[in-house]
């Protein structure tokens, strides 16, 4: 009896030590190749710059970029914080608006026919062309960066949301409707769970575009942020500082991507793309 109760308590208290070790080995194995690839790439970059004696104003070596990161760390971190605020706020607004509008388009043929063409037109407009106009319309500062991030990331979230909601099994929809389910219940119980993988795909793509949108917005409508740092660094031929800013923007985008992927794994453990990854 005691042995049985011990077994039950061990099973219900959590995963065994062997399972935890396997998970740790899997995480280390999955992280090892990307880290090793990055290290090899940096080493090759350093060797090429040193071997061909490439001037720093054309292509600085990774060691020079790291040196600038340490020497200008407070300055870069302050501007990174400004860019992160614009990117995250704009990204959050884009998710709320994108998913909401995607639901409206998928639920109403009228909204679909009226709104969708305007979305396609807005997405076809070159984003860099719009950036100077934001300075005229909205003014200088964080507002321009946030709105530009929304403009940059909004479309992909809407499109993936609509695609996911419209891909629900028609036979299943017909069955639940014949059983008297309301439109709202069909949306929340059938369509939205079915659309979550597509929605997360759009969110992950938008996550990598959000820092880019914030930086482009800062090119023309801000005196702070990594976009402003890039413009100033290139103008003064401080290419090592420009590369340091690019590294920080890229790192921020990668972190946001993996955070979105982690949330996806927690919310969608049942999906085929997540099986065997826990």
Tab-separated table of C-alpha atoms in Angstrom:
chain	number	residue	atom	x	y	z
A	1	UNK	CA	0.000	0.000	0.000
A	2	UNK	CA	2.809	2.381	0.915
A	3	UNK	CA	4.708	1.512	-2.265
A	4	UNK	CA	1.607	2.143	-4.373
A	5	UNK	CA	0.934	5.475	-2.713
A	6	UNK	CA	4.570	6.464	-3.201
A	7	UNK	CA	4.325	5.611	-6.902
A	8	UNK	CA	1.114	7.604	-7.281
A	9	UNK	CA	2.553	10.618	-5.474
A	10	UNK	CA	5.702	10.493	-7.598
A	11	UNK	CA	3.650	10.332	-10.791
A	12	UNK	CA	1.298	13.157	-9.866
A	13	UNK	CA	3.979	15.436	-8.390
A	14	UNK	CA	5.588	16.050	-11.768
A	15	UNK	CA	7.863	14.567	-14.421
A	16	UNK	CA	10.546	12.124	-13.338
A	17	UNK	CA	14.242	12.970	-13.211
A	18	UNK	CA	14.906	11.058	-16.436
A	19	UNK	CA	12.221	13.037	-18.287
A	20	UNK	CA	13.668	16.319	-16.996
A	21	UNK	CA	17.155	15.252	-18.093
A	22	UNK	CA	15.890	14.337	-21.559
A	23	UNK	CA	14.225	17.725	-21.872
A	24	UNK	CA	17.425	19.486	-20.821
A	25	UNK	CA	19.483	17.483	-23.318
A	26	UNK	CA	16.978	18.295	-26.068
A	27	UNK	CA	17.104	22.026	-25.245
A	28	UNK	CA	20.915	22.010	-25.204
A	29	UNK	CA	21.036	20.066	-28.462
A	30	UNK	CA	18.612	22.459	-30.160
A	31	UNK	CA	20.527	25.505	-28.904
A	32	UNK	CA	24.013	24.155	-29.643
A	33	UNK	CA	23.837	24.256	-33.450
A	34	UNK	CA	22.562	27.869	-33.769
A	35	UNK	CA	25.132	29.095	-31.210
A	36	UNK	CA	27.935	27.166	-32.908
A	37	UNK	CA	26.857	28.497	-36.311
A	38	UNK	CA	26.910	32.079	-34.986
A	39	UNK	CA	30.380	31.622	-33.468
A	40	UNK	CA	31.778	30.142	-36.695
A	41	UNK	CA	30.242	32.979	-38.712
A	42	UNK	CA	31.818	35.616	-36.442
A	43	UNK	CA	35.214	33.896	-36.620
A	44	UNK	CA	35.074	33.768	-40.438
A	45	UNK	CA	34.050	37.441	-40.507
A	46	UNK	CA	36.996	38.379	-38.265
A	47	UNK	CA	39.463	36.372	-40.372
A	48	UNK	CA	38.241	37.876	-43.643
A	49	UNK	CA	38.509	41.451	-42.334
A	50	UNK	CA	42.011	40.861	-40.940
A	51	UNK	CA	43.282	38.835	-43.915
A	52	UNK	CA	42.162	41.322	-46.571
A	53	UNK	CA	42.871	44.381	-44.396
A	54	UNK	CA	39.382	45.789	-44.992
A	55	UNK	CA	39.092	49.364	-43.647
A	56	UNK	CA	36.869	49.823	-40.610
A	57	UNK	CA	34.780	52.455	-42.412
A	58	UNK	CA	33.741	49.741	-44.901
A	59	UNK	CA	33.414	46.656	-42.712
A	60	UNK	CA	34.524	46.641	-39.066
A	61	UNK	CA	35.665	43.391	-37.462
A	62	UNK	CA	33.382	41.768	-34.860
A	63	UNK	CA	35.931	42.572	-32.129
A	64	UNK	CA	35.697	46.272	-33.029
A	65	UNK	CA	31.895	46.127	-32.879
A	66	UNK	CA	32.036	44.430	-29.466
A	67	UNK	CA	34.458	47.105	-28.269
A	68	UNK	CA	32.003	49.827	-29.292
A	69	UNK	CA	29.194	47.943	-27.554
A	70	UNK	CA	31.145	48.044	-24.300
A	71	UNK	CA	32.415	51.618	-24.667
A	72	UNK	CA	29.016	53.087	-25.661
A	73	UNK	CA	26.893	50.661	-23.638
A	74	UNK	CA	24.805	53.218	-21.636
A	75	UNK	CA	24.148	55.308	-24.772
A	76	UNK	CA	23.134	52.260	-26.830
A	77	UNK	CA	20.967	50.776	-24.076
A	78	UNK	CA	19.091	54.050	-23.606
A	79	UNK	CA	18.270	54.224	-27.304
A	80	UNK	CA	17.471	50.505	-27.419
A	81	UNK	CA	14.908	51.057	-24.670
A	82	UNK	CA	13.252	53.783	-26.728
A	83	UNK	CA	13.121	51.524	-29.813
A	84	UNK	CA	11.811	48.595	-27.738
A	85	UNK	CA	9.005	50.754	-26.321
A	86	UNK	CA	7.896	51.882	-29.777
A	87	UNK	CA	8.176	48.365	-31.240
A	88	UNK	CA	6.346	46.572	-28.415
A	89	UNK	CA	3.553	49.137	-28.132
A	90	UNK	CA	3.007	49.192	-31.890
A	91	UNK	CA	3.210	45.395	-32.057
A	92	UNK	CA	0.606	45.019	-29.293
A	93	UNK	CA	-1.760	47.437	-31.033
A	94	UNK	CA	-1.218	45.607	-34.341
A	95	UNK	CA	-2.096	42.264	-32.727
A	96	UNK	CA	-5.299	43.615	-31.175
A	97	UNK	CA	-6.415	45.453	-34.298
A	98	UNK	CA	-5.236	42.738	-36.698
A	99	UNK	CA	-6.972	39.843	-34.977
A	100	UNK	CA	-10.110	41.923	-34.407
A	101	UNK	CA	-10.326	43.045	-38.021
A	102	UNK	CA	-9.484	39.533	-39.224
A	103	UNK	CA	-12.450	38.162	-37.263
A	104	UNK	CA	-14.712	40.860	-38.721
A	105	UNK	CA	-13.558	40.122	-42.298
A	106	UNK	CA	-13.952	36.365	-41.901
A	107	UNK	CA	-17.383	36.738	-40.278
A	108	UNK	CA	-18.934	39.192	-42.718
A	109	UNK	CA	-18.828	38.999	-46.529
A	110	UNK	CA	-19.721	42.702	-46.662
A	111	UNK	CA	-16.758	43.705	-44.485
A	112	UNK	CA	-14.585	41.364	-46.535
A	113	UNK	CA	-15.510	43.003	-49.841
A	114	UNK	CA	-15.292	46.549	-48.497
A	115	UNK	CA	-12.211	46.431	-46.271
A	116	UNK	CA	-9.926	43.802	-47.793
A	117	UNK	CA	-9.116	45.736	-50.997
A	118	UNK	CA	-8.061	48.749	-48.906
A	119	UNK	CA	-5.790	46.520	-46.835
A	120	UNK	CA	-4.115	45.223	-49.981
A	121	UNK	CA	-3.675	48.770	-51.301
A	122	UNK	CA	-2.166	49.973	-48.014
A	123	UNK	CA	0.213	47.036	-47.948
A	124	UNK	CA	1.300	47.693	-51.538
A	125	UNK	CA	2.400	51.240	-50.658
A	126	UNK	CA	6.192	51.313	-50.065
A	127	UNK	CA	6.698	51.767	-46.337
A	128	UNK	CA	9.773	53.962	-46.714
A	129	UNK	CA	7.699	56.429	-48.763
A	130	UNK	CA	5.160	56.743	-45.945
A	131	UNK	CA	7.772	57.424	-43.252
A	132	UNK	CA	8.412	61.103	-44.184
A	133	UNK	CA	4.661	61.712	-44.412
A	134	UNK	CA	4.243	60.588	-40.791
A	135	UNK	CA	6.477	63.472	-39.751
A	136	UNK	CA	4.040	65.877	-41.436
A	137	UNK	CA	0.837	64.184	-40.291
A	138	UNK	CA	1.695	63.111	-36.744
A	139	UNK	CA	4.766	65.058	-35.749
A	140	UNK	CA	8.069	64.236	-34.142
A	141	UNK	CA	8.476	61.578	-31.451
A	142	UNK	CA	7.290	58.192	-30.273
A	143	UNK	CA	3.837	58.448	-31.869
A	144	UNK	CA	5.302	58.215	-35.350
A	145	UNK	CA	7.354	55.154	-34.422
A	146	UNK	CA	4.381	53.353	-32.886
A	147	UNK	CA	2.061	54.072	-35.823
A	148	UNK	CA	4.732	53.041	-38.296
A	149	UNK	CA	5.182	49.705	-36.459
A	150	UNK	CA	1.414	49.130	-36.651
A	151	UNK	CA	1.452	49.979	-40.347
A	152	UNK	CA	4.419	47.666	-40.881
A	153	UNK	CA	3.047	44.598	-39.027
A	154	UNK	CA	-0.730	44.925	-39.276
A	155	UNK	CA	-1.292	43.283	-42.670
A	156	UNK	CA	0.392	39.944	-41.979
A	157	UNK	CA	-1.636	39.436	-38.787
A	158	UNK	CA	-4.922	40.234	-40.537
A	159	UNK	CA	-4.209	37.952	-43.507
A	160	UNK	CA	-3.193	34.978	-41.356
A	161	UNK	CA	-6.179	35.469	-39.049
A	162	UNK	CA	-8.612	35.508	-41.986
A	163	UNK	CA	-6.933	32.468	-43.542
A	164	UNK	CA	-7.154	30.505	-40.298
A	165	UNK	CA	-10.768	31.399	-39.600
A	166	UNK	CA	-11.861	30.484	-43.135
A	167	UNK	CA	-10.048	27.131	-43.065
A	168	UNK	CA	-12.318	25.533	-40.462
A	169	UNK	CA	-13.765	22.146	-41.485
A	170	UNK	CA	-17.061	22.902	-43.327
A	171	UNK	CA	-18.579	19.562	-42.313
A	172	UNK	CA	-17.906	20.297	-38.650
A	173	UNK	CA	-19.367	23.802	-39.019
A	174	UNK	CA	-22.490	22.404	-40.679
A	175	UNK	CA	-22.905	19.851	-37.887
A	176	UNK	CA	-22.649	22.303	-34.986
A	177	UNK	CA	-24.936	24.783	-36.747
A	178	UNK	CA	-27.509	22.062	-37.319
A	179	UNK	CA	-27.364	21.413	-33.565
A	180	UNK	CA	-28.381	25.017	-32.915
A	181	UNK	CA	-25.008	26.603	-32.099
A	182	UNK	CA	-25.007	30.399	-32.376
A	183	UNK	CA	-22.542	32.331	-34.546
A	184	UNK	CA	-20.622	33.421	-31.451
A	185	UNK	CA	-20.301	29.855	-30.167
A	186	UNK	CA	-19.164	28.632	-33.580
A	187	UNK	CA	-16.540	31.395	-33.602
A	188	UNK	CA	-15.180	30.738	-30.092
A	189	UNK	CA	-15.512	26.948	-30.016
A	190	UNK	CA	-14.615	25.977	-33.602
A	191	UNK	CA	-13.228	28.733	-35.808
A	192	UNK	CA	-10.898	30.527	-33.396
A	193	UNK	CA	-9.169	27.405	-31.995
A	194	UNK	CA	-8.726	26.164	-35.558
A	195	UNK	CA	-7.238	29.539	-36.567
A	196	UNK	CA	-4.732	29.828	-33.710
A	197	UNK	CA	-1.801	28.206	-35.593
A	198	UNK	CA	-2.285	30.635	-38.485
A	199	UNK	CA	-2.676	33.577	-36.122
A	200	UNK	CA	0.576	32.700	-34.356
A	201	UNK	CA	2.318	32.411	-37.714
A	202	UNK	CA	1.275	35.970	-38.502
A	203	UNK	CA	2.286	37.141	-35.028
A	204	UNK	CA	5.763	35.598	-35.314
A	205	UNK	CA	6.346	37.184	-38.711
A	206	UNK	CA	5.116	40.523	-37.365
A	207	UNK	CA	7.398	40.141	-34.318
A	208	UNK	CA	10.481	40.284	-36.548
A	209	UNK	CA	9.067	43.212	-38.539
A	210	UNK	CA	8.197	45.328	-35.486
A	211	UNK	CA	11.804	46.378	-34.635
A	212	UNK	CA	12.444	47.104	-38.318
A	213	UNK	CA	9.350	49.307	-38.456
A	214	UNK	CA	10.388	51.159	-35.302
A	215	UNK	CA	13.883	51.799	-36.669
A	216	UNK	CA	12.603	53.056	-40.036
A	217	UNK	CA	10.180	55.351	-38.230
A	218	UNK	CA	13.088	56.717	-36.170
A	219	UNK	CA	15.080	57.438	-39.319
A	220	UNK	CA	12.873	60.407	-40.163
A	221	UNK	CA	10.697	61.256	-37.164
A	222	UNK	CA	12.757	60.924	-33.996
A	223	UNK	CA	15.879	62.166	-32.253
A	224	UNK	CA	16.129	59.032	-30.109
A	225	UNK	CA	16.235	55.292	-30.675
A	226	UNK	CA	18.528	52.970	-32.588
A	227	UNK	CA	17.244	54.268	-35.917
A	228	UNK	CA	18.484	57.721	-34.961
A	229	UNK	CA	21.780	56.189	-33.793
A	230	UNK	CA	22.177	54.475	-37.179
A	231	UNK	CA	21.590	57.690	-39.123
A	232	UNK	CA	24.049	59.615	-36.951
A	233	UNK	CA	26.670	56.846	-37.071
A	234	UNK	CA	26.562	56.503	-40.862
A	235	UNK	CA	26.658	60.272	-41.270
A	236	UNK	CA	29.822	60.497	-39.159
A	237	UNK	CA	31.336	57.341	-40.753
A	238	UNK	CA	31.246	55.517	-37.397
A	239	UNK	CA	30.409	52.231	-39.077
A	240	UNK	CA	31.364	50.186	-36.008
A	241	UNK	CA	28.709	52.058	-34.023
A	242	UNK	CA	26.197	51.473	-36.837
A	243	UNK	CA	26.947	47.731	-36.756
A	244	UNK	CA	26.529	47.713	-32.976
A	245	UNK	CA	23.064	49.280	-33.376
A	246	UNK	CA	22.184	46.733	-36.079
A	247	UNK	CA	23.265	43.881	-33.779
A	248	UNK	CA	21.044	45.182	-30.990
A	249	UNK	CA	18.025	45.571	-33.285
A	250	UNK	CA	18.568	42.065	-34.669
A	251	UNK	CA	18.976	40.591	-31.198
A	252	UNK	CA	15.787	42.265	-30.017
A	253	UNK	CA	13.878	40.886	-33.018
A	254	UNK	CA	15.177	37.360	-32.374
A	255	UNK	CA	14.166	37.543	-28.707
A	256	UNK	CA	10.636	38.706	-29.579
A	257	UNK	CA	10.360	35.874	-32.145
A	258	UNK	CA	11.346	33.211	-29.625
A	259	UNK	CA	9.028	34.662	-26.980
A	260	UNK	CA	6.142	34.395	-29.451
A	261	UNK	CA	7.203	30.844	-30.297
A	262	UNK	CA	7.363	29.924	-26.595
A	263	UNK	CA	3.855	31.294	-26.028
A	264	UNK	CA	2.667	29.341	-29.074
A	265	UNK	CA	4.092	26.109	-27.628
A	266	UNK	CA	2.313	26.728	-24.319
A	267	UNK	CA	-1.031	27.543	-25.926
A	268	UNK	CA	-0.937	24.991	-28.778
A	269	UNK	CA	0.710	21.847	-27.379
A	270	UNK	CA	-1.871	19.782	-29.289
A	271	UNK	CA	-0.905	21.087	-32.731
A	272	UNK	CA	1.087	18.846	-35.086
A	273	UNK	CA	3.924	21.395	-35.357
A	274	UNK	CA	4.522	21.211	-31.585
A	275	UNK	CA	4.450	17.463	-31.067
A	276	UNK	CA	7.689	15.991	-29.803
A	277	UNK	CA	9.143	19.417	-28.930
A	278	UNK	CA	8.344	19.448	-25.209
